[in-house]
Short mmCIF file of C-alpha atoms in Angstrom, two decimals:
data_model
loop_
_atom_site.label_atom_id
_atom_site.label_comp_id
_atom_site.label_asym_id
_atom_site.label_seq_id
_atom_site.Cartn_x
_atom_site.Cartn_y
_atom_site.Cartn_z
CA UNK X 1 219.67 -30.91 -11.73
CA UNK X 2 220.42 -34.63 -11.71
CA UNK X 3 220.32 -36.84 -14.75
CA UNK X 4 216.70 -37.43 -13.78
CA UNK X 5 214.10 -34.92 -12.65
CA UNK X 6 212.20 -35.55 -15.88
CA UNK X 7 209.05 -33.51 -15.42
CA UNK X 8 207.27 -34.31 -18.70
CA UNK X 9 207.07 -37.39 -20.85
CA UNK X 10 205.68 -37.43 -24.36
CA UNK X 11 204.23 -40.91 -24.80
CA UNK X 12 200.65 -39.64 -24.93
CA UNK X 13 199.55 -40.74 -21.47
CA UNK X 14 197.25 -38.01 -20.07
CA UNK X 15 198.64 -38.59 -16.58
CA UNK X 16 202.07 -37.53 -17.82
CA UNK X 17 200.65 -34.13 -18.73
CA UNK X 18 199.33 -33.25 -15.28
CA UNK X 19 200.84 -30.17 -13.59
CA UNK X 20 204.33 -31.15 -12.42
CA UNK X 21 205.56 -31.22 -8.85
CA UNK X 22 208.12 -28.49 -8.15
CA UNK X 23 211.80 -29.48 -8.49
CA UNK X 24 214.43 -28.09 -6.11
CA UNK X 25 218.13 -28.66 -5.55
CA UNK X 26 218.60 -30.52 -2.27
CA UNK X 27 221.46 -28.24 -1.24
CA UNK X 28 219.06 -25.30 -0.91
CA UNK X 29 216.23 -26.84 1.11
CA UNK X 30 215.20 -26.91 4.75
CA UNK X 31 213.42 -30.19 5.54
CA UNK X 32 211.29 -28.75 8.34
CA UNK X 33 210.21 -25.87 6.11
CA UNK X 34 209.26 -28.26 3.31
CA UNK X 35 207.14 -30.34 5.68
CA UNK X 36 205.50 -27.19 7.04
CA UNK X 37 204.63 -26.16 3.45
CA UNK X 38 202.64 -29.40 3.20
CA UNK X 39 203.14 -29.99 -0.54
CA UNK X 40 205.30 -32.56 -2.37
CA UNK X 41 208.59 -31.53 -3.93
CA UNK X 42 211.20 -33.35 -6.06
CA UNK X 43 214.75 -33.00 -4.72
CA UNK X 44 217.83 -33.39 -6.92
CA UNK X 45 221.42 -33.96 -5.86
CA UNK X 46 220.43 -35.45 -2.50
CA UNK X 47 222.21 -38.80 -2.72
CA UNK X 48 224.52 -38.52 -5.74
CA UNK X 49 227.42 -40.12 -3.83
CA UNK X 50 225.58 -43.35 -3.00
CA UNK X 51 227.36 -46.52 -4.19
CA UNK X 52 223.87 -48.04 -4.63
CA UNK X 53 222.96 -45.32 -7.12
CA UNK X 54 226.16 -45.91 -9.09
CA UNK X 55 225.40 -49.64 -9.21
CA UNK X 56 221.80 -49.03 -10.24
CA UNK X 57 222.88 -46.78 -13.09
CA UNK X 58 225.13 -49.55 -14.45
CA UNK X 59 222.69 -52.46 -14.77
CA UNK X 60 220.18 -54.61 -12.89
CA UNK X 61 222.85 -57.33 -12.54
CA UNK X 62 225.27 -54.88 -10.96
CA UNK X 63 222.78 -53.56 -8.41
CA UNK X 64 221.59 -57.07 -7.59
CA UNK X 65 225.19 -58.17 -7.00
CA UNK X 66 225.79 -55.13 -4.81
CA UNK X 67 222.76 -55.97 -2.66
CA UNK X 68 223.41 -59.72 -2.47
CA UNK X 69 226.93 -59.10 -1.17
CA UNK X 70 225.36 -57.42 1.88
CA UNK X 71 222.75 -60.08 2.62
CA UNK X 72 222.60 -61.34 6.22
CA UNK X 73 220.40 -64.36 5.49
CA UNK X 74 217.08 -62.98 6.74
CA UNK X 75 213.94 -63.58 4.67
CA UNK X 76 212.07 -60.50 3.47
CA UNK X 77 208.66 -59.51 2.04
CA UNK X 78 208.21 -60.42 -1.63
CA UNK X 79 205.02 -59.62 -3.55
CA UNK X 80 203.90 -61.39 -6.72
CA UNK X 81 201.00 -60.82 -9.12
CA UNK X 82 200.16 -62.95 -12.18
CA UNK X 83 200.83 -61.72 -15.69
CA UNK X 84 197.07 -61.25 -16.16
CA UNK X 85 197.11 -58.47 -13.54
CA UNK X 86 199.10 -56.18 -15.81
CA UNK X 87 201.30 -55.43 -12.82
CA UNK X 88 198.50 -53.75 -10.89
CA UNK X 89 198.96 -54.14 -7.15
CA UNK X 90 195.54 -53.34 -5.72
CA UNK X 91 192.31 -54.98 -4.60
CA UNK X 92 191.03 -58.25 -5.98
CA UNK X 93 187.35 -58.47 -6.93
CA UNK X 94 186.63 -59.14 -3.28
CA UNK X 95 187.77 -56.05 -1.40
CA UNK X 96 188.87 -58.27 1.48
CA UNK X 97 191.67 -59.65 -0.72
CA UNK X 98 194.42 -58.16 -2.88
CA UNK X 99 195.52 -58.86 -6.45
CA UNK X 100 198.96 -60.00 -5.30
CA UNK X 101 200.38 -62.54 -2.88
CA UNK X 102 202.90 -61.73 -0.16
CA UNK X 103 205.48 -64.22 1.07
CA UNK X 104 208.70 -64.17 3.07
CA UNK X 105 211.55 -65.17 0.76
CA UNK X 106 215.34 -65.20 0.68
CA UNK X 107 216.52 -61.84 -0.64
CA UNK X 108 219.21 -63.26 -2.99
CA UNK X 109 216.66 -65.76 -4.32
CA UNK X 110 214.12 -62.98 -4.97
CA UNK X 111 216.74 -60.78 -6.67
CA UNK X 112 217.83 -63.63 -8.93
CA UNK X 113 214.22 -64.40 -9.88
CA UNK X 114 213.47 -60.75 -10.70
CA UNK X 115 216.58 -60.65 -12.89
CA UNK X 116 215.70 -63.93 -14.67
CA UNK X 117 212.21 -62.62 -15.52
CA UNK X 118 213.57 -59.56 -17.35
CA UNK X 119 212.41 -59.71 -20.97
CA UNK X 120 210.34 -62.85 -20.41
CA UNK X 121 206.95 -62.84 -22.12
CA UNK X 122 203.88 -63.28 -19.90
CA UNK X 123 206.02 -63.26 -16.78
CA UNK X 124 204.53 -62.65 -13.33
CA UNK X 125 205.22 -59.36 -11.62
CA UNK X 126 207.59 -59.83 -8.69
CA UNK X 127 208.78 -57.17 -6.27
CA UNK X 128 210.61 -56.87 -2.99
CA UNK X 129 208.66 -54.25 -1.04
CA UNK X 130 209.14 -52.47 2.30
CA UNK X 131 212.36 -54.40 3.07
CA UNK X 132 213.83 -52.88 6.28
CA UNK X 133 217.45 -52.35 5.31
CA UNK X 134 218.73 -51.67 8.83
CA UNK X 135 217.97 -55.27 9.83
CA UNK X 136 218.39 -57.12 6.53
CA UNK X 137 221.22 -55.24 4.79
CA UNK X 138 222.78 -53.02 7.49
CA UNK X 139 225.88 -52.34 5.39
CA UNK X 140 223.61 -50.55 2.91
CA UNK X 141 222.59 -48.08 5.60
CA UNK X 142 226.21 -47.51 6.58
CA UNK X 143 227.45 -46.98 3.02
CA UNK X 144 224.45 -45.03 1.67
CA UNK X 145 223.79 -42.41 4.34
CA UNK X 146 220.85 -40.02 4.22
CA UNK X 147 221.96 -36.72 5.79
CA UNK X 148 218.44 -35.30 5.92
CA UNK X 149 217.21 -38.21 8.07
CA UNK X 150 220.21 -39.69 9.89
CA UNK X 151 218.13 -41.60 12.46
CA UNK X 152 215.39 -42.99 10.17
CA UNK X 153 215.72 -46.54 8.86
CA UNK X 154 215.33 -46.91 5.06
CA UNK X 155 213.32 -49.54 3.19
CA UNK X 156 213.95 -51.09 -0.22
CA UNK X 157 211.44 -51.44 -3.06
CA UNK X 158 212.76 -53.39 -6.07
CA UNK X 159 211.09 -55.27 -8.88
CA UNK X 160 209.42 -55.23 -12.25
CA UNK X 161 207.02 -52.74 -13.89
CA UNK X 162 204.33 -52.78 -11.20
CA UNK X 163 201.57 -50.24 -10.57
CA UNK X 164 200.67 -49.60 -6.95
CA UNK X 165 197.09 -48.44 -6.53
CA UNK X 166 196.35 -45.02 -5.03
CA UNK X 167 196.89 -44.94 -1.25
CA UNK X 168 198.39 -42.66 1.37
CA UNK X 169 200.74 -42.88 4.36
CA UNK X 170 200.40 -41.72 7.95
CA UNK X 171 204.07 -40.71 7.82
CA UNK X 172 206.06 -38.25 5.81
CA UNK X 173 207.78 -40.08 2.95
CA UNK X 174 211.11 -39.48 1.21
CA UNK X 175 211.38 -41.76 -1.85
CA UNK X 176 214.80 -42.05 -3.54
CA UNK X 177 215.05 -43.75 -6.95
CA UNK X 178 218.25 -45.72 -7.58
CA UNK X 179 217.26 -47.66 -10.73
CA UNK X 180 214.58 -47.29 -13.39
CA UNK X 181 211.97 -44.56 -13.65
CA UNK X 182 208.90 -44.04 -11.48
CA UNK X 183 205.86 -41.86 -11.89
CA UNK X 184 203.93 -40.61 -8.88
CA UNK X 185 200.44 -39.23 -9.48
CA UNK X 186 199.67 -37.22 -6.34
CA UNK X 187 196.33 -36.10 -4.90
CA UNK X 188 195.97 -33.61 -2.01
CA UNK X 189 194.76 -35.16 1.27
CA UNK X 190 191.39 -33.39 1.09
CA UNK X 191 190.53 -35.27 -2.15
CA UNK X 192 189.71 -38.38 -0.13
CA UNK X 193 185.98 -37.97 -0.83
CA UNK X 194 186.64 -38.03 -4.60
CA UNK X 195 188.93 -41.09 -4.63
CA UNK X 196 186.41 -43.77 -3.62
CA UNK X 197 188.66 -45.36 -1.01
CA UNK X 198 188.07 -48.95 0.11
CA UNK X 199 187.56 -50.35 3.61
CA UNK X 200 189.55 -48.66 6.37
CA UNK X 201 189.94 -51.89 8.33
CA UNK X 202 191.86 -53.66 5.54
CA UNK X 203 195.06 -51.62 5.42
CA UNK X 204 196.25 -49.95 3.45
CA UNK X 205 192.97 -48.44 2.23
CA UNK X 206 193.18 -48.11 -1.57
CA UNK X 207 191.26 -46.08 -4.12
CA UNK X 208 188.96 -48.19 -6.28
CA UNK X 209 189.62 -45.96 -9.29
CA UNK X 210 192.27 -46.94 -11.84
CA UNK X 211 193.88 -43.59 -12.80
CA UNK X 212 195.03 -45.03 -16.11
CA UNK X 213 191.47 -46.02 -17.11
CA UNK X 214 189.01 -44.23 -14.79
CA UNK X 215 185.38 -45.30 -14.98
CA UNK X 216 183.71 -41.91 -14.54
CA UNK X 217 180.25 -43.39 -14.91
CA UNK X 218 180.87 -45.44 -11.79
CA UNK X 219 183.13 -42.91 -10.04
CA UNK X 220 181.95 -39.45 -11.21
CA UNK X 221 183.60 -37.46 -8.39
CA UNK X 222 187.00 -38.72 -9.52
CA UNK X 223 186.96 -35.98 -12.16
CA UNK X 224 187.45 -33.47 -9.31
CA UNK X 225 190.33 -35.50 -7.88
CA UNK X 226 192.26 -35.69 -11.13
CA UNK X 227 191.71 -31.97 -11.70
CA UNK X 228 193.57 -31.36 -8.42
CA UNK X 229 196.33 -33.92 -9.11
CA UNK X 230 200.01 -33.36 -9.80
CA UNK X 231 202.66 -35.61 -11.30
CA UNK X 232 206.30 -36.33 -10.46
CA UNK X 233 208.57 -38.18 -12.89
CA UNK X 234 211.60 -39.62 -11.12
CA UNK X 235 214.80 -40.95 -12.70
CA UNK X 236 217.78 -42.45 -10.86
CA UNK X 237 219.16 -39.81 -8.50
CA UNK X 238 215.82 -38.09 -7.90
CA UNK X 239 213.96 -38.02 -4.60
CA UNK X 240 210.33 -37.18 -3.90
CA UNK X 241 209.37 -35.68 -0.56
CA UNK X 242 205.68 -36.29 0.27
CA UNK X 243 204.19 -34.84 3.46
CA UNK X 244 201.93 -37.30 5.26
CA UNK X 245 198.43 -38.08 3.97
CA UNK X 246 199.06 -37.18 0.30
CA UNK X 247 197.42 -39.85 -1.88
CA UNK X 248 199.72 -41.34 -4.51
CA UNK X 249 199.52 -43.80 -7.39
CA UNK X 250 202.97 -45.19 -8.27
CA UNK X 251 203.99 -46.65 -11.62
CA UNK X 252 207.36 -48.36 -12.09
CA UNK X 253 208.04 -47.62 -15.72
CA UNK X 254 210.99 -49.85 -16.60
CA UNK X 255 211.47 -53.63 -16.61
CA UNK X 256 213.68 -53.24 -13.52
CA UNK X 257 213.19 -50.57 -10.86
CA UNK X 258 214.62 -49.89 -7.42
CA UNK X 259 213.83 -47.27 -4.80
CA UNK X 260 214.75 -46.60 -1.17
CA UNK X 261 212.30 -44.73 1.03
CA UNK X 262 212.19 -43.23 4.50
CA UNK X 263 209.03 -42.91 6.61
CA UNK X 264 208.93 -40.68 9.66
CA UNK X 265 206.62 -38.42 11.63
CA UNK X 266 203.97 -40.81 12.99
CA UNK X 267 205.36 -40.93 16.53
CA UNK X 268 202.26 -40.03 18.58
CA UNK X 269 200.95 -42.51 21.13
CA UNK X 270 197.71 -43.00 23.04
CA UNK X 271 195.19 -40.17 22.74
CA UNK X 272 197.65 -38.21 20.60
CA UNK X 273 197.33 -40.68 17.71
CA UNK X 274 195.08 -38.89 15.24
CA UNK X 275 194.03 -42.07 13.44
CA UNK X 276 192.94 -43.72 16.69
CA UNK X 277 190.97 -40.61 17.66
CA UNK X 278 189.31 -40.63 14.22
CA UNK X 279 188.29 -44.28 14.54
CA UNK X 280 186.95 -43.65 18.06
CA UNK X 281 184.90 -40.68 16.81
CA UNK X 282 183.69 -42.74 13.85
CA UNK X 283 182.37 -45.48 16.11
CA UNK X 284 180.96 -43.12 18.76
CA UNK X 285 179.28 -40.49 16.56
CA UNK X 286 178.37 -41.95 13.17
CA UNK X 287 175.18 -43.73 14.25
CA UNK X 288 173.81 -41.09 16.63
CA UNK X 289 170.44 -39.47 15.84
CA UNK X 290 170.75 -36.60 13.35
CA UNK X 291 170.22 -33.90 15.99
CA UNK X 292 173.04 -35.28 18.15
CA UNK X 293 175.36 -35.63 15.17
CA UNK X 294 174.64 -31.99 14.28
CA UNK X 295 175.66 -30.96 17.80
CA UNK X 296 178.95 -32.84 17.66
CA UNK X 297 179.66 -31.57 14.16
CA UNK X 298 179.25 -28.03 15.47
CA UNK X 299 181.54 -28.82 18.42
CA UNK X 300 184.24 -30.24 16.16
CA UNK X 301 183.91 -27.34 13.72
CA UNK X 302 184.26 -24.83 16.54
CA UNK X 303 186.89 -26.36 18.80
CA UNK X 304 188.90 -28.69 16.56
CA UNK X 305 188.81 -27.15 13.09
CA UNK X 306 187.67 -23.61 13.88
CA UNK X 307 189.60 -20.38 14.48
CA UNK X 308 191.89 -19.69 17.43
CA UNK X 309 189.43 -17.04 18.61
CA UNK X 310 186.76 -19.58 19.56
CA UNK X 311 187.59 -19.39 23.30
CA UNK X 312 188.77 -15.79 23.60
CA UNK X 313 185.88 -15.10 25.99
CA UNK X 314 187.27 -17.59 28.57
CA UNK X 315 190.18 -16.50 30.80
CA UNK X 316 193.38 -18.24 29.74
CA UNK X 317 193.88 -19.98 33.08
CA UNK X 318 190.35 -21.42 32.98
CA UNK X 319 190.25 -22.87 29.47
CA UNK X 320 191.26 -26.41 30.45
CA UNK X 321 191.22 -28.76 27.46
CA UNK X 322 190.06 -25.86 25.26
CA UNK X 323 193.39 -24.11 25.84
CA UNK X 324 196.93 -24.96 24.82
CA UNK X 325 197.91 -28.17 26.60
CA UNK X 326 201.43 -29.47 26.98
CA UNK X 327 201.64 -33.17 25.98
CA UNK X 328 201.98 -34.23 29.63
CA UNK X 329 198.88 -32.25 30.62
CA UNK X 330 196.93 -33.64 27.64
CA UNK X 331 197.75 -37.21 28.64
CA UNK X 332 196.70 -36.55 32.23
#
């Protein structure tokens, strides 16, 4: 086990006492098998040799210097929320807006500002988020290789003690902590109905419930979501593998935190893109008369979500779209 993989904290926060995500040594895992299992897992020993991890374990100044030495001069995405937000990155009162601003800034300038704000009272919350390292700091990718995902480009997340509101990804996610500690509160995909998620057309859709102070009078079904939740505590050297669609609320628990993540798996195009099919079905079926909606619900239950035996009565060579279609045939 790495120096991290802390699975319980004792500061009295109820979220810290949720059932922990399983911890495994990276040397003993099969990535495809983990994805097929469909549940999150913490991996230890996956990137112990990274120079970035060594720098992050020394100090914020050391990691910042390591990153600035690789800068190629391209601006990157920097988020900022006022001190009054408490570091919560989520919706503003108007669900069309967010509680933080997003600007393109010089990476060295952003790193210096984050470092200057350390220990400052009533400071804003500043974070570099989703920075594509392959384009902005390509030497990082070369020197900090990820053997599990050699062709996937990593992204950098670095900043103060921010809290990112519950959301999910359409990709699988491998999150590797290189400085500070992070807590992930994880909800299974099927808990979507209990998370009170905001508008789908203002991505990313976020839960309206604050897990650290849930208003159960307003959001009563959230009690079912938290009963199904798990927690992962990550220290430098720990990685969290999350299969796609798992909802997660992320808390950066130290004044300075840094993480590198990898997204992969959402490669479908056209009619194979599940989210596009969902939106099409939403627009086509939602407002039909009840009797017609009942018919289509039965059709989806039978042919999309039902058992493989639903078409056993049809000869294999006559099943058409109800049979097993190769991608080329499906597109045609």
